[in-house]
mmCIF file of C-alpha atoms and ligand atoms in Angstrom:
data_model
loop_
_atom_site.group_PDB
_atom_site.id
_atom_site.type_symbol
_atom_site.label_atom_id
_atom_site.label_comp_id
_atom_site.label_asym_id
_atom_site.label_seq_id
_atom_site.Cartn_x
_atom_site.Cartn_y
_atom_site.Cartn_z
ATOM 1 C CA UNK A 1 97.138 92.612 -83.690
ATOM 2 C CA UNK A 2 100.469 93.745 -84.212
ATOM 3 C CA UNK A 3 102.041 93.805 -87.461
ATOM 4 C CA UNK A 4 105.234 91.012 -87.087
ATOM 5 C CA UNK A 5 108.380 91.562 -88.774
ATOM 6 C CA UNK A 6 110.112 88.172 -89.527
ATOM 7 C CA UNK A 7 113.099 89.888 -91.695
ATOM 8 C CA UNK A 8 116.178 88.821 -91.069
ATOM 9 C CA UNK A 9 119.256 90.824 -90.438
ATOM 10 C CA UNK A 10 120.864 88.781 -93.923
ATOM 11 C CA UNK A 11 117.868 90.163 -95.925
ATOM 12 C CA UNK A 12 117.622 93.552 -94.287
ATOM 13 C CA UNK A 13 121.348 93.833 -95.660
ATOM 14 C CA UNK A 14 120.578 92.876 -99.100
ATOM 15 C CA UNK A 15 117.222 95.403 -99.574
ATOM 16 C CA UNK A 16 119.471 98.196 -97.977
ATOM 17 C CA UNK A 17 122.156 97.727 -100.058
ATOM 18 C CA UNK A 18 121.137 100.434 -102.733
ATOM 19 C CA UNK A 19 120.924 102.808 -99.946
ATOM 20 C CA UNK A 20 124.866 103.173 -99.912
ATOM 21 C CA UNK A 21 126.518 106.051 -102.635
ATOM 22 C CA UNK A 22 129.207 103.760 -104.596
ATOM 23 C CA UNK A 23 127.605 100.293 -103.626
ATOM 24 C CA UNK A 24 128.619 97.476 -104.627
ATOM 25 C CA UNK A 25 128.040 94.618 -102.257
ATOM 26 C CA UNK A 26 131.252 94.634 -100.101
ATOM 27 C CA UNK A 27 129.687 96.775 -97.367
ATOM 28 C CA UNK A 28 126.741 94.341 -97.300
ATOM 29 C CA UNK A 29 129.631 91.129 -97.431
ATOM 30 C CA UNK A 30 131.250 93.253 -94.569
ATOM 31 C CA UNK A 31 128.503 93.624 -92.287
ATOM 32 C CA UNK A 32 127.753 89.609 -92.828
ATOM 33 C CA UNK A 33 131.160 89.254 -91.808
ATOM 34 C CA UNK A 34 130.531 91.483 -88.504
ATOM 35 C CA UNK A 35 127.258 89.496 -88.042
ATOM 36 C CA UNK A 36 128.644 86.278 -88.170
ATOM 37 C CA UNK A 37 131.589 87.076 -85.951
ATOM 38 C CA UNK A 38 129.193 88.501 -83.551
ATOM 39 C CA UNK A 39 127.477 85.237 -83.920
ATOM 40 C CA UNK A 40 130.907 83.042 -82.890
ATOM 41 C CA UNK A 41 131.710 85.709 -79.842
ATOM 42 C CA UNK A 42 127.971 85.133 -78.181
ATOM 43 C CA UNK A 43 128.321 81.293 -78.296
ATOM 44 C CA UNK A 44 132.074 81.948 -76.148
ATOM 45 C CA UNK A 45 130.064 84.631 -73.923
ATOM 46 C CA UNK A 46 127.597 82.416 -73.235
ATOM 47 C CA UNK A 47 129.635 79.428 -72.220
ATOM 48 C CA UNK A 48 131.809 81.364 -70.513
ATOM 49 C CA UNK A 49 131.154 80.138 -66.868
ATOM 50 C CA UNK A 50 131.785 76.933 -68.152
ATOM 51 C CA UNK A 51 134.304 76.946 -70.483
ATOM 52 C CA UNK A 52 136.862 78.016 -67.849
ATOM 53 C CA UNK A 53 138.007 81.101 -69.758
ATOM 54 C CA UNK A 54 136.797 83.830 -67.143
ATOM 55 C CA UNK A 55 140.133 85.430 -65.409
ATOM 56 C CA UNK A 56 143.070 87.311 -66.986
ATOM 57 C CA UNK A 57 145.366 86.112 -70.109
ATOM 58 C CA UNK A 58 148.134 86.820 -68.075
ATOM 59 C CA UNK A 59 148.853 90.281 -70.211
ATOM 60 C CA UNK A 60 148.009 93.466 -70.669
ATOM 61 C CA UNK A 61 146.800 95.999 -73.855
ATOM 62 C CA UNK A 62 149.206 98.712 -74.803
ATOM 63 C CA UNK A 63 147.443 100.805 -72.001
ATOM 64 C CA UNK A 64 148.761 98.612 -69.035
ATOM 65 C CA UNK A 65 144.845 97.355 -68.007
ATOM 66 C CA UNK A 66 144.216 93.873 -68.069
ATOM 67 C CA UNK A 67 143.242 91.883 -70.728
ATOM 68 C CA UNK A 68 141.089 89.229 -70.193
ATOM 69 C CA UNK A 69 140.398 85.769 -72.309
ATOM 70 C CA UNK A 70 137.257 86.812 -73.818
ATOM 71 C CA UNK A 71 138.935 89.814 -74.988
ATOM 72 C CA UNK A 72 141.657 87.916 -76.694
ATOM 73 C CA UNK A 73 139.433 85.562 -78.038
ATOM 74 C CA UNK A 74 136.985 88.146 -79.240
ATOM 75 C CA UNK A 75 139.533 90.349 -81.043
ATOM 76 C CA UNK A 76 140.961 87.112 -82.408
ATOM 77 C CA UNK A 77 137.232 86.115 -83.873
ATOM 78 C CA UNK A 78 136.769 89.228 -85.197
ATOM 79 C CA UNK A 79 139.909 89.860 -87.041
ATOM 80 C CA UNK A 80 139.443 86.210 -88.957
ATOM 81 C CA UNK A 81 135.919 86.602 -89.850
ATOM 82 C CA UNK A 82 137.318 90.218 -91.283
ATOM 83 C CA UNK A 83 140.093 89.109 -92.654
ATOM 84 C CA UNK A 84 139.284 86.163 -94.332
ATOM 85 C CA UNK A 85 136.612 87.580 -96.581
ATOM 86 C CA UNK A 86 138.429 89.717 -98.399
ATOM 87 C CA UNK A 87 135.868 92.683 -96.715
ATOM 88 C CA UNK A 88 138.274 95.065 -95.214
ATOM 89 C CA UNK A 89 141.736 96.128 -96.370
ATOM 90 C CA UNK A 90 143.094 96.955 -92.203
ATOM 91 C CA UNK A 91 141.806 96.607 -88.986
ATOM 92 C CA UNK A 92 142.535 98.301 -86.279
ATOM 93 C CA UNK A 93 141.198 97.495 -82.382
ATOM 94 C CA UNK A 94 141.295 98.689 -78.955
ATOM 95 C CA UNK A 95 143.607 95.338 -78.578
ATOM 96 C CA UNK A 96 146.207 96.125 -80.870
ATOM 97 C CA UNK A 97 148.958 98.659 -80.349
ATOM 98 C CA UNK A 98 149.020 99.008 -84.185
ATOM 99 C CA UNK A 99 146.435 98.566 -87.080
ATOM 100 C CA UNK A 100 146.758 95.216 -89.184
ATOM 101 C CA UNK A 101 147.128 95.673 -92.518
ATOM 102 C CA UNK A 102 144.851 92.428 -94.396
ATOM 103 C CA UNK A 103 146.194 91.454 -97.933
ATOM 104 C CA UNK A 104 143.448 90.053 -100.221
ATOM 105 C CA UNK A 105 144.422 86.729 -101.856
ATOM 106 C CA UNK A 106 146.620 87.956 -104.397
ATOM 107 C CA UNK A 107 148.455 90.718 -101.827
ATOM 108 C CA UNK A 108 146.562 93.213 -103.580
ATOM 109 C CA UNK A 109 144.470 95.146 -100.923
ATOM 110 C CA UNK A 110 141.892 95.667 -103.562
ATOM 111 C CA UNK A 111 139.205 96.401 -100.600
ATOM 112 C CA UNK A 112 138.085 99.982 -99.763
ATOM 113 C CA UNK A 113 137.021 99.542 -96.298
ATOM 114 C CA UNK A 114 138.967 99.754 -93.286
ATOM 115 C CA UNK A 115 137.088 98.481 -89.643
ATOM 116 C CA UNK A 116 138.035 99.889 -85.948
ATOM 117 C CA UNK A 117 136.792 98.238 -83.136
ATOM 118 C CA UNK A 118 136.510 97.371 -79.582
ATOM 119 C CA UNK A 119 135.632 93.667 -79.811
ATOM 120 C CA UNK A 120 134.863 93.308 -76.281
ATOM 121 C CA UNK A 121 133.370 96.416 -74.122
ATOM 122 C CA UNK A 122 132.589 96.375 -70.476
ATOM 123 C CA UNK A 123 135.637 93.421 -69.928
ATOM 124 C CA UNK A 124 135.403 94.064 -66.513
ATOM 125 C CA UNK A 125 131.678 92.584 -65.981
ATOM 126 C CA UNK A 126 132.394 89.448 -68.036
ATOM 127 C CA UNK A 127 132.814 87.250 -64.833
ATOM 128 C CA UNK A 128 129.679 88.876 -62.787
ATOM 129 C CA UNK A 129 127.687 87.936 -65.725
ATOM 130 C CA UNK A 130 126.701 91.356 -66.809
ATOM 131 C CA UNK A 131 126.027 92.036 -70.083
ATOM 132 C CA UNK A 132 129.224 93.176 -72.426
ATOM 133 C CA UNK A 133 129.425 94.207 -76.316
ATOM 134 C CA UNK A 134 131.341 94.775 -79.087
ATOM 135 C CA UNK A 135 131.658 98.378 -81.062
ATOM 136 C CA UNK A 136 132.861 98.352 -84.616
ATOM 137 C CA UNK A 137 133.104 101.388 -87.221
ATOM 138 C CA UNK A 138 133.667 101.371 -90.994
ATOM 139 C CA UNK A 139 135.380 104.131 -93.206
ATOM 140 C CA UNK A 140 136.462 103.871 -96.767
ATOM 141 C CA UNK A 141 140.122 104.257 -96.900
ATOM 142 C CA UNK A 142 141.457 107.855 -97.940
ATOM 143 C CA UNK A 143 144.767 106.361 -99.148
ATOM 144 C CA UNK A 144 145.694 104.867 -102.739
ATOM 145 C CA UNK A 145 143.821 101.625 -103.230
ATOM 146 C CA UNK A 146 145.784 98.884 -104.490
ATOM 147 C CA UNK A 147 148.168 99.519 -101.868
ATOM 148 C CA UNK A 148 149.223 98.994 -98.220
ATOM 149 C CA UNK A 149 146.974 100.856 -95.925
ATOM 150 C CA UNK A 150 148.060 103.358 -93.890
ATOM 151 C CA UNK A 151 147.829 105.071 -90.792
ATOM 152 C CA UNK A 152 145.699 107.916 -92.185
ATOM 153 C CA UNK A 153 143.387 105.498 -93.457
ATOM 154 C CA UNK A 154 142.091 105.142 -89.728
ATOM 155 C CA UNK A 155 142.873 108.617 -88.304
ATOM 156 C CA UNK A 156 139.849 109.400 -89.923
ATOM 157 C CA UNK A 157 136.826 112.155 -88.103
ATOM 158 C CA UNK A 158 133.752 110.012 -87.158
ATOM 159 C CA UNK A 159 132.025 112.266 -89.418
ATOM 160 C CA UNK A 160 133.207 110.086 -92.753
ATOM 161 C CA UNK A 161 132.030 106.936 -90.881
ATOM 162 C CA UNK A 162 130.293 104.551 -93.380
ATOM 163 C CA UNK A 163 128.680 102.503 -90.761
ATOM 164 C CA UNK A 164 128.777 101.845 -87.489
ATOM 165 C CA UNK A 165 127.179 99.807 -84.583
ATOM 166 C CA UNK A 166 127.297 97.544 -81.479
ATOM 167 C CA UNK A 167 126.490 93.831 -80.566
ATOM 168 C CA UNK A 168 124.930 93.821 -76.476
ATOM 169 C CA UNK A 169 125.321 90.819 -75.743
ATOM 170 C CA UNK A 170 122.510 91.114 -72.842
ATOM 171 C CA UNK A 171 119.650 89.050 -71.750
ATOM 172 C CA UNK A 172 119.215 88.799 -75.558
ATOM 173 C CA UNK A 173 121.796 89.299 -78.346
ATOM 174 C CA UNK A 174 121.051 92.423 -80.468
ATOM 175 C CA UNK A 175 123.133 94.313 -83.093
ATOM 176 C CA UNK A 176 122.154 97.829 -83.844
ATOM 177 C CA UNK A 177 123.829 99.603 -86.392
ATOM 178 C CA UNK A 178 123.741 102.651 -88.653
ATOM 179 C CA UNK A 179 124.606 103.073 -92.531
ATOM 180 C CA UNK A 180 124.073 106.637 -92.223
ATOM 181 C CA UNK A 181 119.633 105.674 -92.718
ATOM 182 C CA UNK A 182 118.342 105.498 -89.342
ATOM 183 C CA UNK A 183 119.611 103.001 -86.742
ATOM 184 C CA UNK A 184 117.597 99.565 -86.651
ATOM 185 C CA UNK A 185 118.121 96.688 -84.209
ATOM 186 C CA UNK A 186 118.090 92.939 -84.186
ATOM 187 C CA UNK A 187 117.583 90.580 -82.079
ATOM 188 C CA UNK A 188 119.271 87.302 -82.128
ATOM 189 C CA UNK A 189 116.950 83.990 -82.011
ATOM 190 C CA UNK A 190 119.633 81.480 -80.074
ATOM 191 C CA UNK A 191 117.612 78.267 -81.270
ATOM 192 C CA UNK A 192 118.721 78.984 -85.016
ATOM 193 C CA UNK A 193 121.008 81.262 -85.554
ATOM 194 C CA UNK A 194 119.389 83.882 -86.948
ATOM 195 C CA UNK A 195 119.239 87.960 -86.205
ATOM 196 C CA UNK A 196 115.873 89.487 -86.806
ATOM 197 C CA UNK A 197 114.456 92.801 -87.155
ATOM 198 C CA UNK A 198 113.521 93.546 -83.448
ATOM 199 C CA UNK A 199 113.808 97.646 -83.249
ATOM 200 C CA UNK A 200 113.065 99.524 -86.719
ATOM 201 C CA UNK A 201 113.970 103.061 -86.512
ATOM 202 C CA UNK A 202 115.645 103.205 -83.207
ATOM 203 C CA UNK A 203 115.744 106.915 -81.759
ATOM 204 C CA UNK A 204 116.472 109.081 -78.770
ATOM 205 C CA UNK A 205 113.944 110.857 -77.145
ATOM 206 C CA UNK A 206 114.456 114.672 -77.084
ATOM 207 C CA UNK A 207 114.954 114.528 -73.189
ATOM 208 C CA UNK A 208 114.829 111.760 -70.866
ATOM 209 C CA UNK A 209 114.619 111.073 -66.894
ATOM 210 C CA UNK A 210 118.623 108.897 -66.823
ATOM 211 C CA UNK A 211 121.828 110.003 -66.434
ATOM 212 C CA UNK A 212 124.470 107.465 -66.333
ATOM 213 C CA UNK A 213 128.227 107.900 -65.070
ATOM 214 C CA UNK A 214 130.394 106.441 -62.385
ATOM 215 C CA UNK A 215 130.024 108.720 -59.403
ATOM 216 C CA UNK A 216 132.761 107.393 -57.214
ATOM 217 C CA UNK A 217 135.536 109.603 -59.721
ATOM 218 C CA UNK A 218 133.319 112.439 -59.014
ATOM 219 C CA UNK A 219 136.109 114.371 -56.911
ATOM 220 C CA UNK A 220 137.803 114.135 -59.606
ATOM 221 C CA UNK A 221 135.602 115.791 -61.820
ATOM 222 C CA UNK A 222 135.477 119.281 -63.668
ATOM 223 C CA UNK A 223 133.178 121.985 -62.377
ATOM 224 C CA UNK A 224 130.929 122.178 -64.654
ATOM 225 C CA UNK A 225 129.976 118.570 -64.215
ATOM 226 C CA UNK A 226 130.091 118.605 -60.439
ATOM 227 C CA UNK A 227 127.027 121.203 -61.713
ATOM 228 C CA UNK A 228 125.570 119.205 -63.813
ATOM 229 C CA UNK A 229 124.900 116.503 -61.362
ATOM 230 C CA UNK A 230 123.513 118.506 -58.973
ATOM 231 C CA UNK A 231 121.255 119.750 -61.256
ATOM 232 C CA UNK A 232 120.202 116.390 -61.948
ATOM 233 C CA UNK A 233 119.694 115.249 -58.661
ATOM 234 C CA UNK A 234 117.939 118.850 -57.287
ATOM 235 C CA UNK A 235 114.236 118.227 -57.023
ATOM 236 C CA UNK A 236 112.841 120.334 -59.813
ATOM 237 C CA UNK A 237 110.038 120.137 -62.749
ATOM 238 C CA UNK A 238 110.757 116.648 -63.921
ATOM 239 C CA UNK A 239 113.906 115.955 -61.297
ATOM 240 C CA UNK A 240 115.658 114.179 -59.880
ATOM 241 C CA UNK A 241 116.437 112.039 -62.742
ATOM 242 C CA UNK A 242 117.448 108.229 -62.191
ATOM 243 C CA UNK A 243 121.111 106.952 -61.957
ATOM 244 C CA UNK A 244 121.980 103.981 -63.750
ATOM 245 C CA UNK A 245 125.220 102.766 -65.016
ATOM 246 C CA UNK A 246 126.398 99.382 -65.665
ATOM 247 C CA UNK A 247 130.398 99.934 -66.725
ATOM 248 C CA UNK A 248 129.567 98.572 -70.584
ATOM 249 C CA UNK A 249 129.179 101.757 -72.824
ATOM 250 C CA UNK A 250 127.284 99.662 -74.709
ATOM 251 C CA UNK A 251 125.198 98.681 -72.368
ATOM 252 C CA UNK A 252 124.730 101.749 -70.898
ATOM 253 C CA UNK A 253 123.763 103.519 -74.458
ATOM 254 C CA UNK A 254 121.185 100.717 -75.387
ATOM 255 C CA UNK A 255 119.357 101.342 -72.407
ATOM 256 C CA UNK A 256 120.029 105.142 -73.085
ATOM 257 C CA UNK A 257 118.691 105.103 -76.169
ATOM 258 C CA UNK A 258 115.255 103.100 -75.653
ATOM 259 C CA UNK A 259 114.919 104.646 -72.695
ATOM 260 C CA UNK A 260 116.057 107.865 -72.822
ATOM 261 C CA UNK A 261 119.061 109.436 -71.031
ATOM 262 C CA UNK A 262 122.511 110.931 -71.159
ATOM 263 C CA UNK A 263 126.054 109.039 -70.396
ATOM 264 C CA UNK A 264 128.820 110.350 -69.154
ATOM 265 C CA UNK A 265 132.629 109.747 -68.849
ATOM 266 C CA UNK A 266 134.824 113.174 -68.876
ATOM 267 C CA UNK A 267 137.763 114.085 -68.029
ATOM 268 C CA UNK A 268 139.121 113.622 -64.609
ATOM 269 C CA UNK A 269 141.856 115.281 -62.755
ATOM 270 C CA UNK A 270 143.809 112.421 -63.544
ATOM 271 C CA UNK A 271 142.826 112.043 -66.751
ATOM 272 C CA UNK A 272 142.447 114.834 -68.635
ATOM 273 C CA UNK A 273 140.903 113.441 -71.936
ATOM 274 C CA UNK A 274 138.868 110.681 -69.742
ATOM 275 C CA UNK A 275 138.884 106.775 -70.486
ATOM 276 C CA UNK A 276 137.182 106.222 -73.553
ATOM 277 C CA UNK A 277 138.901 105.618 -76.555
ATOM 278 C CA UNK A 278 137.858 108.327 -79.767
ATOM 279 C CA UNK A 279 138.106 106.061 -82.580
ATOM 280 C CA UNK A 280 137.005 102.540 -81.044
ATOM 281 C CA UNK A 281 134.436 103.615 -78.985
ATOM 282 C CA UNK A 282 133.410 107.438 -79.171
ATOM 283 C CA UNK A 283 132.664 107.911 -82.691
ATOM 284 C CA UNK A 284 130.830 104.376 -83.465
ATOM 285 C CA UNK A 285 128.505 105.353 -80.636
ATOM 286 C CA UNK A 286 128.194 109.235 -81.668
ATOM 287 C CA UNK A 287 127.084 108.075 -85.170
ATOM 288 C CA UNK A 288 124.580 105.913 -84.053
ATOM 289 C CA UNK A 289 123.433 108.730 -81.628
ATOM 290 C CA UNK A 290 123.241 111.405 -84.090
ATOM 291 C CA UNK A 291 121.854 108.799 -86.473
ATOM 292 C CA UNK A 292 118.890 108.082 -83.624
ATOM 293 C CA UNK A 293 118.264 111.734 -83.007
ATOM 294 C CA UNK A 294 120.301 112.370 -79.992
ATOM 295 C CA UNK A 295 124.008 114.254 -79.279
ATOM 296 C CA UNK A 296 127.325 112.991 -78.741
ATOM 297 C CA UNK A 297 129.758 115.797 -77.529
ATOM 298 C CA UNK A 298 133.342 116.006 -75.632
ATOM 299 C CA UNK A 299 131.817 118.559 -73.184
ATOM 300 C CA UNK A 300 132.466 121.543 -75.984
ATOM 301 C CA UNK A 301 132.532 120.313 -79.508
ATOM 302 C CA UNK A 302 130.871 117.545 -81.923
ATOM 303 C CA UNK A 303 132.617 114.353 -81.186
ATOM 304 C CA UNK A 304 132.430 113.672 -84.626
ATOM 305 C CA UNK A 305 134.157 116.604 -85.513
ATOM 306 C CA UNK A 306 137.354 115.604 -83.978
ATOM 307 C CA UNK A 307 140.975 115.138 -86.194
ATOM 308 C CA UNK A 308 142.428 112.296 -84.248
ATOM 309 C CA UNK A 309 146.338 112.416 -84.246
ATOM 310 C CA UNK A 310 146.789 108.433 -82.895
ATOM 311 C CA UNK A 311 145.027 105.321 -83.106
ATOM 312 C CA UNK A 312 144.264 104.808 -79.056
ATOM 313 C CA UNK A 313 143.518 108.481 -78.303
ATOM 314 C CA UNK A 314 141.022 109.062 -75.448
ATOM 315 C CA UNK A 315 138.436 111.918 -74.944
ATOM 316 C CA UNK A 316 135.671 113.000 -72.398
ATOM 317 C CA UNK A 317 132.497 112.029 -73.625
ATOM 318 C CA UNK A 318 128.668 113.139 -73.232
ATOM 319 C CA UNK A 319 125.846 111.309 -75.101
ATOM 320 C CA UNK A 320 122.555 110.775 -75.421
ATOM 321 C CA UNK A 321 119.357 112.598 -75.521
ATOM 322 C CA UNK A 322 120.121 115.909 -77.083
ATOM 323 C CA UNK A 323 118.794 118.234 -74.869
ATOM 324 C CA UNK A 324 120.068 116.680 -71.799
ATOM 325 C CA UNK A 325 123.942 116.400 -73.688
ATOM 326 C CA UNK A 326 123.020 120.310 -74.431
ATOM 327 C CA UNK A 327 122.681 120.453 -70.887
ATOM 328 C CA UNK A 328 125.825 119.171 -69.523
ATOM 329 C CA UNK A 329 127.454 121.644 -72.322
ATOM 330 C CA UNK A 330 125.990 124.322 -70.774
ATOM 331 C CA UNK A 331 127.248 123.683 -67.559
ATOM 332 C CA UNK A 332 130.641 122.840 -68.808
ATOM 333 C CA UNK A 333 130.743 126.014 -70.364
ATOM 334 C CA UNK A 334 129.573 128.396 -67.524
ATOM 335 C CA UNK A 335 131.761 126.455 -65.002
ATOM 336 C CA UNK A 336 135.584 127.416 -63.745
ATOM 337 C CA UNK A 337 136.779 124.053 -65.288
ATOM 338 C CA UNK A 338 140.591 124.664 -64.318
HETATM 339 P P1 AHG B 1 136.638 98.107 -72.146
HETATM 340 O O1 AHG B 1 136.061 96.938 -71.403
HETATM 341 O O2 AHG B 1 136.569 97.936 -73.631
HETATM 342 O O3 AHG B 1 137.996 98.510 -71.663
HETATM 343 O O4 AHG B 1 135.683 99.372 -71.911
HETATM 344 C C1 AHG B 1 135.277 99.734 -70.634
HETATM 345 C C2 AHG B 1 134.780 101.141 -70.701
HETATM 346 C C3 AHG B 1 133.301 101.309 -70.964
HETATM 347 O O5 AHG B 1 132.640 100.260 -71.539
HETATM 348 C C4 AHG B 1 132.705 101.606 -69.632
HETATM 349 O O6 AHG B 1 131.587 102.420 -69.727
HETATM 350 C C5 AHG B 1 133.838 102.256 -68.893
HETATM 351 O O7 AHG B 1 135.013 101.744 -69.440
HETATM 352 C C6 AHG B 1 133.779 101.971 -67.437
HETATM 353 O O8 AHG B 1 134.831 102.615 -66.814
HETATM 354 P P2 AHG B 1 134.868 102.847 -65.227
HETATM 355 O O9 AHG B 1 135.031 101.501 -64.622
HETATM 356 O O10 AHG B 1 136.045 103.750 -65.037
HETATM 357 O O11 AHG B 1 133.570 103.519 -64.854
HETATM 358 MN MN1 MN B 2 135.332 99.518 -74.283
HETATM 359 MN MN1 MN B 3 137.431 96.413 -74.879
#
């Protein structure tokens, strides 16, 4: 019989904790805080056919697309559960034209961590009941602690991430993060409450048979993918792969990863750096794919690698199974791209 794992995602946090360099319990009272936010989000995703929060707030985020209520409500969720834990010393999310700076009781911003997040991916599919996520990413501040935070505190390259990870809320809550040890999953038992270890030691297969992107833009699309696709579709060794994509990153890279596959959103012709925002979206997920084994590239260079110059910047984005993100690069670099 298989060997059963009844560890919870509370005491997985706790044994880690001496994994971290400088550690000294406010990552692990930080990811708690993420957990039990998470938590508070899945009971409002869950009810909300009935709840009669489905449609749009009636305003838009600072780049003119609608926001919907569960987006408000999960940025809002997030944000206390962060902030009122004395965890993080800023936030800053895909919902927020500017980063929040949180003062610890006394005003002294004595935390070192700073979270960036997109506290409710794949908006669009909340009212076809599809599944949706959140993405959240950690740094330790660069600036003077003690005092305000500031904006290079976030403008930081994915590559000093702390942690990162996702919530799916699917046909079963998970969160799957990354301290920079592996990747691990949990899965969330609805009945009580309570996360458990579901997927040790998640990883990327080398190569895979799925390529995911939205193939109505593909006018619109550089060369070098136009190639790639074709070369994913000609019927070759192990081709044609399979096309899946739901329109929730997250989503899309959980399948990705246990599956095995690549995802794709580049640039377009009339948007040159793509959708997908760098520090709220691109870089969580790159750690967590680099962490897993796989690649996370912008078509030429480590996504990770990337100085970001403002908080909502955007850029093209491959991902998943190395070779196959090797791949892509390949064609993007032998292609007439203009
Ligand atoms: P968000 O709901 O946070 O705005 O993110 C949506 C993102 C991403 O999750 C998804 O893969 C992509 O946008 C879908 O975009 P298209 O509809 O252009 O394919
Ligand atoms: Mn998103
Ligand atoms: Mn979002």
């Amino acid at each position: 019989m298989a060997e059963q794992s009844f560890q919870t995602l509370g005491e997985f946090i706790i044994d880690k904790q001496d994994d971290f360099l400088y550690s000294s319990g406010e990552l692990s009272r930080l990811l708690s805080a993420i957990r039990l936010a998470s938590k508070v989000v899945n009971r409002e995703v869950n009810k909300a056919g009935i709840a009669e929060i489905i449609g749009q707030a009636g305003n838009q985020n600072i780049q003119g697309e609608d926001q919907q209520k569960l987006d408000v409500l999960a940025n809002e969720i997030f944000i206390e559960a962060l902030s009122q834990r004395e965890v993080v010393c800023g936030i800053a999310s895909e919902e927020n034209d500017d980063f929040i700076e949180i003062k610890t009781g006394n005003n002294a911003h004595l935390s070192k961590y700073v979270v960036l997040m997109d506290p409710l991916d794949g908006s669009s599919n909340i009212d076809v009941n599809v599944s949706v996520g959140t993405i959240f990413s950690i740094y330790r501040r660069v600036s003077e602690p003690g005092q305000p935070v500031e904006l290079r505190d976030f403008l930081q390259k994915g590559v000093n991430q702390v942690a990162a990870g996702y919530v799916v809320y699917g046909s079963s809550t998970m969160i799957v993060y990354t301290t920079g040890n592996g990747v691990n999953g949990f899965t969330l038992d609805p009945s009580i409450g309570t996360y458990y270890l579901s997927h040790p030691n998640m990883t990327f297969s080398e190569t895979g048979k799925i390529y995911s992107i939205n193939e109505g833009n593909y006018i619109k699309f550089p060369q070098g993918v136009k190639d790639y696709l074709k070369y994913c579709q000609e019927e070759k060794d192990d081709r044609p792969y399979i096309a899946r994509y739901i329109g929730s990153l997250v989503s899309d890279f959980h399948r990705n990863m246990i599956k095995g596959g690549v995802y794709i959103y580049p640039s377009t012709s009339q948007s040159p750096n793509g959708k997908l925002r760098l520090l709220y979206e691109c870089n969580p997920m790159a750690f967590l794919a680099e962490q897993a084994g796989g690649k996370c590239s912008d078509g030429f260079q480590r996504v990770l690698e990337i100085e970001p110059t403002e908080l909502h910047q955007r850029v093209p984005f491959f991902c998943g199974s190395s070779k196959m993100v090797e791949k892509a690069e390949e064609f993007m670099r032998n292609a007439d791209n203009s």
